[in-house]
Amino acid sequence: VIGVLASVFFIARSVTPGKSQASQIPVQSATVANLSQNTAVIYWQTQEPNSGWILYGESENSLTKVAHDLRDVGEKRGLYMNHAVQLRDLKPLTKYFYQIVMDNKIVSIKGEKVFTLS
């Protein structure tokens, strides 16, 4: 069990960079990192500062949880080029689905709008 938890913690997956077709905001890169038993951090970069957050859940059709940039405070959303969003309250050994949202538009990378992590 400890070996599985340790390996999950150090796993990081990259999403191939591409241009957002949904929002026309170029995403230079997106990476899932720092996976632990109940959290994960998603990083991505843009060429222009904008607001961004993540919608996520256990079903591709039910992304009901929202996670904002780690630097956002309360309801105030900052404009950033380097985004870092922590997903919380994840269940161990569970597949999750997420969408990147920037400036109120769902981002697609290489035609995909929903991504996974497990």
C-alpha atoms as a printed R data frame, in Angstrom:
    type eleno elety resid chain resno       x      y       z
1   ATOM     1    CA   VAL     A     1   0.000  0.000   0.000
2   ATOM     2    CA   ILE     A     2   2.810  2.403   0.861
3   ATOM     3    CA   GLY     A     3   4.497  1.665  -2.473
4   ATOM     4    CA   VAL     A     4   1.287  2.392  -4.379
5   ATOM     5    CA   LEU     A     5   0.733  5.645  -2.497
6   ATOM     6    CA   ALA     A     6   4.328  6.712  -3.035
7   ATOM     7    CA   SER     A     7   4.173  5.985  -6.753
8   ATOM     8    CA   VAL     A     8   0.858  7.834  -7.108
9   ATOM     9    CA   PHE     A     9   2.370 10.841  -5.349
10  ATOM    10    CA   PHE     A    10   5.226 11.121  -7.821
11  ATOM    11    CA   ILE     A    11   3.246 10.486 -10.993
12  ATOM    12    CA   ALA     A    12   2.929 13.446 -13.325
13  ATOM    13    CA   ARG     A    13   1.198 13.322 -16.683
14  ATOM    14    CA   SER     A    14   1.510 15.928 -19.410
15  ATOM    15    CA   VAL     A    15  -1.226 16.983 -21.761
16  ATOM    16    CA   THR     A    16   0.192 17.797 -25.173
17  ATOM    17    CA   PRO     A    17   0.086 21.549 -25.726
18  ATOM    18    CA   GLY     A    18  -2.156 22.946 -28.397
19  ATOM    19    CA   LYS     A    19  -4.323 25.868 -29.287
20  ATOM    20    CA   SER     A    20  -7.650 26.112 -27.554
21  ATOM    21    CA   GLN     A    21 -10.337 25.693 -30.171
22  ATOM    22    CA   ALA     A    22 -13.187 26.430 -27.757
23  ATOM    23    CA   SER     A    23 -11.864 29.702 -26.401
24  ATOM    24    CA   GLN     A    24  -9.122 30.644 -28.892
25  ATOM    25    CA   ILE     A    25  -6.770 31.172 -25.936
26  ATOM    26    CA   PRO     A    26  -3.477 29.451 -26.761
27  ATOM    27    CA   VAL     A    27  -2.551 26.934 -24.070
28  ATOM    28    CA   GLN     A    28   1.193 26.394 -24.180
29  ATOM    29    CA   SER     A    29   1.199 23.429 -21.809
30  ATOM    30    CA   ALA     A    30  -0.933 21.622 -19.242
31  ATOM    31    CA   THR     A    31   0.365 19.141 -16.668
32  ATOM    32    CA   VAL     A    32  -1.129 17.074 -13.863
33  ATOM    33    CA   ALA     A    33   1.340 16.765 -10.994
34  ATOM    34    CA   ASN     A    34   1.659 16.248  -7.261
35  ATOM    35    CA   LEU     A    35  -0.925 13.480  -7.176
36  ATOM    36    CA   SER     A    36  -1.528 12.271  -3.657
37  ATOM    37    CA   GLN     A    37  -4.218 10.210  -1.952
38  ATOM    38    CA   ASN     A    38  -6.718 13.054  -2.101
39  ATOM    39    CA   THR     A    39  -5.277 15.956  -4.120
40  ATOM    40    CA   ALA     A    40  -3.738 16.782  -7.487
41  ATOM    41    CA   VAL     A    41  -2.435 20.014  -8.977
42  ATOM    42    CA   ILE     A    42  -3.025 20.988 -12.595
43  ATOM    43    CA   TYR     A    43  -0.636 23.507 -14.143
44  ATOM    44    CA   TRP     A    44  -0.984 25.274 -17.489
45  ATOM    45    CA   GLN     A    45   0.408 28.319 -19.242
46  ATOM    46    CA   THR     A    46  -1.036 30.905 -21.594
47  ATOM    47    CA   GLN     A    47   0.542 33.693 -23.613
48  ATOM    48    CA   GLU     A    48  -1.791 36.350 -22.200
49  ATOM    49    CA   PRO     A    49  -2.982 36.814 -18.604
50  ATOM    50    CA   ASN     A    50  -6.497 35.477 -18.002
51  ATOM    51    CA   SER     A    51  -8.636 33.975 -15.266
52  ATOM    52    CA   GLY     A    52  -8.829 30.206 -15.106
53  ATOM    53    CA   TRP     A    53 -10.246 27.366 -13.063
54  ATOM    54    CA   ILE     A    54 -11.080 23.668 -13.248
55  ATOM    55    CA   LEU     A    55 -14.396 21.808 -13.272
56  ATOM    56    CA   TYR     A    56 -14.011 18.178 -12.132
57  ATOM    57    CA   GLY     A    57 -15.839 15.092 -10.979
58  ATOM    58    CA   GLU     A    58 -15.990 11.299 -11.090
59  ATOM    59    CA   SER     A    59 -18.124 11.239 -14.247
60  ATOM    60    CA   GLU     A    60 -17.413 12.891 -17.582
61  ATOM    61    CA   ASN     A    61 -21.032 14.077 -17.644
62  ATOM    62    CA   SER     A    62 -21.075 15.384 -14.078
63  ATOM    63    CA   LEU     A    63 -18.248 17.827 -13.447
64  ATOM    64    CA   THR     A    64 -19.789 19.375 -10.339
65  ATOM    65    CA   LYS     A    65 -16.734 20.413  -8.325
66  ATOM    66    CA   VAL     A    66 -14.924 23.691  -8.951
67  ATOM    67    CA   ALA     A    67 -11.290 24.479  -8.121
68  ATOM    68    CA   HIS     A    68  -9.772 27.934  -8.568
69  ATOM    69    CA   ASP     A    69  -6.190 29.095  -8.966
70  ATOM    70    CA   LEU     A    70  -4.169 28.706  -5.772
71  ATOM    71    CA   ARG     A    71  -3.532 32.478  -5.748
72  ATOM    72    CA   ASP     A    72  -7.198 33.494  -5.963
73  ATOM    73    CA   VAL     A    73  -8.621 34.845  -2.721
74  ATOM    74    CA   GLY     A    74 -12.317 34.519  -1.925
75  ATOM    75    CA   GLU     A    75 -14.423 35.559  -4.895
76  ATOM    76    CA   LYS     A    76 -11.621 37.654  -6.422
77  ATOM    77    CA   ARG     A    77 -10.187 35.970  -9.545
78  ATOM    78    CA   GLY     A    78  -6.757 37.047 -10.733
79  ATOM    79    CA   LEU     A    79  -5.405 37.203 -14.271
80  ATOM    80    CA   TYR     A    80  -2.396 34.913 -14.733
81  ATOM    81    CA   MET     A    81  -0.213 33.443 -17.461
82  ATOM    82    CA   ASN     A    82   0.927 30.549 -15.231
83  ATOM    83    CA   HIS     A    83  -2.026 28.759 -13.647
84  ATOM    84    CA   ALA     A    84  -1.947 26.299 -10.741
85  ATOM    85    CA   VAL     A    85  -5.186 24.706  -9.545
86  ATOM    86    CA   GLN     A    86  -5.396 22.118  -6.773
87  ATOM    87    CA   LEU     A    87  -8.135 19.498  -6.926
88  ATOM    88    CA   ARG     A    88  -9.167 18.479  -3.399
89  ATOM    89    CA   ASP     A    89 -11.145 15.727  -1.752
90  ATOM    90    CA   LEU     A    90 -10.179 13.109  -4.348
91  ATOM    91    CA   LYS     A    91 -10.822  9.468  -3.515
92  ATOM    92    CA   PRO     A    92  -7.844  7.073  -3.784
93  ATOM    93    CA   LEU     A    93  -7.711  4.799  -6.832
94  ATOM    94    CA   THR     A    94 -10.570  6.704  -8.514
95  ATOM    95    CA   LYS     A    95 -10.630  8.055 -12.069
96  ATOM    96    CA   TYR     A    96 -11.489 11.752 -12.322
97  ATOM    97    CA   PHE     A    97 -12.505 13.894 -15.263
98  ATOM    98    CA   TYR     A    98 -11.785 17.618 -15.572
99  ATOM    99    CA   GLN     A    99 -12.155 20.611 -17.850
100 ATOM   100    CA   ILE     A   100 -10.017 23.723 -17.967
101 ATOM   101    CA   VAL     A   101 -12.069 26.922 -18.034
102 ATOM   102    CA   MET     A   102 -10.528 30.269 -18.938
103 ATOM   103    CA   ASP     A   103 -12.371 33.555 -19.122
104 ATOM   104    CA   ASN     A   104 -15.670 31.623 -18.783
105 ATOM   105    CA   LYS     A   105 -14.933 29.401 -21.812
106 ATOM   106    CA   ILE     A   106 -14.146 25.688 -21.795
107 ATOM   107    CA   VAL     A   107 -10.730 25.070 -23.310
108 ATOM   108    CA   SER     A   108 -10.058 22.300 -25.784
109 ATOM   109    CA   ILE     A   109  -6.585 20.942 -26.460
110 ATOM   110    CA   LYS     A   110  -6.183 18.952 -29.665
111 ATOM   111    CA   GLY     A   111  -9.959 18.713 -29.951
112 ATOM   112    CA   GLU     A   112 -10.416 17.319 -26.430
113 ATOM   113    CA   LYS     A   113 -12.429 19.260 -23.854
114 ATOM   114    CA   VAL     A   114 -12.493 16.711 -21.016
115 ATOM   115    CA   PHE     A   115  -9.299 15.225 -19.580
116 ATOM   116    CA   THR     A   116  -8.707 12.437 -17.082
117 ATOM   117    CA   LEU     A   117  -6.509 11.648 -14.131
118 ATOM   118    CA   SER     A   118  -6.427  8.562 -11.971
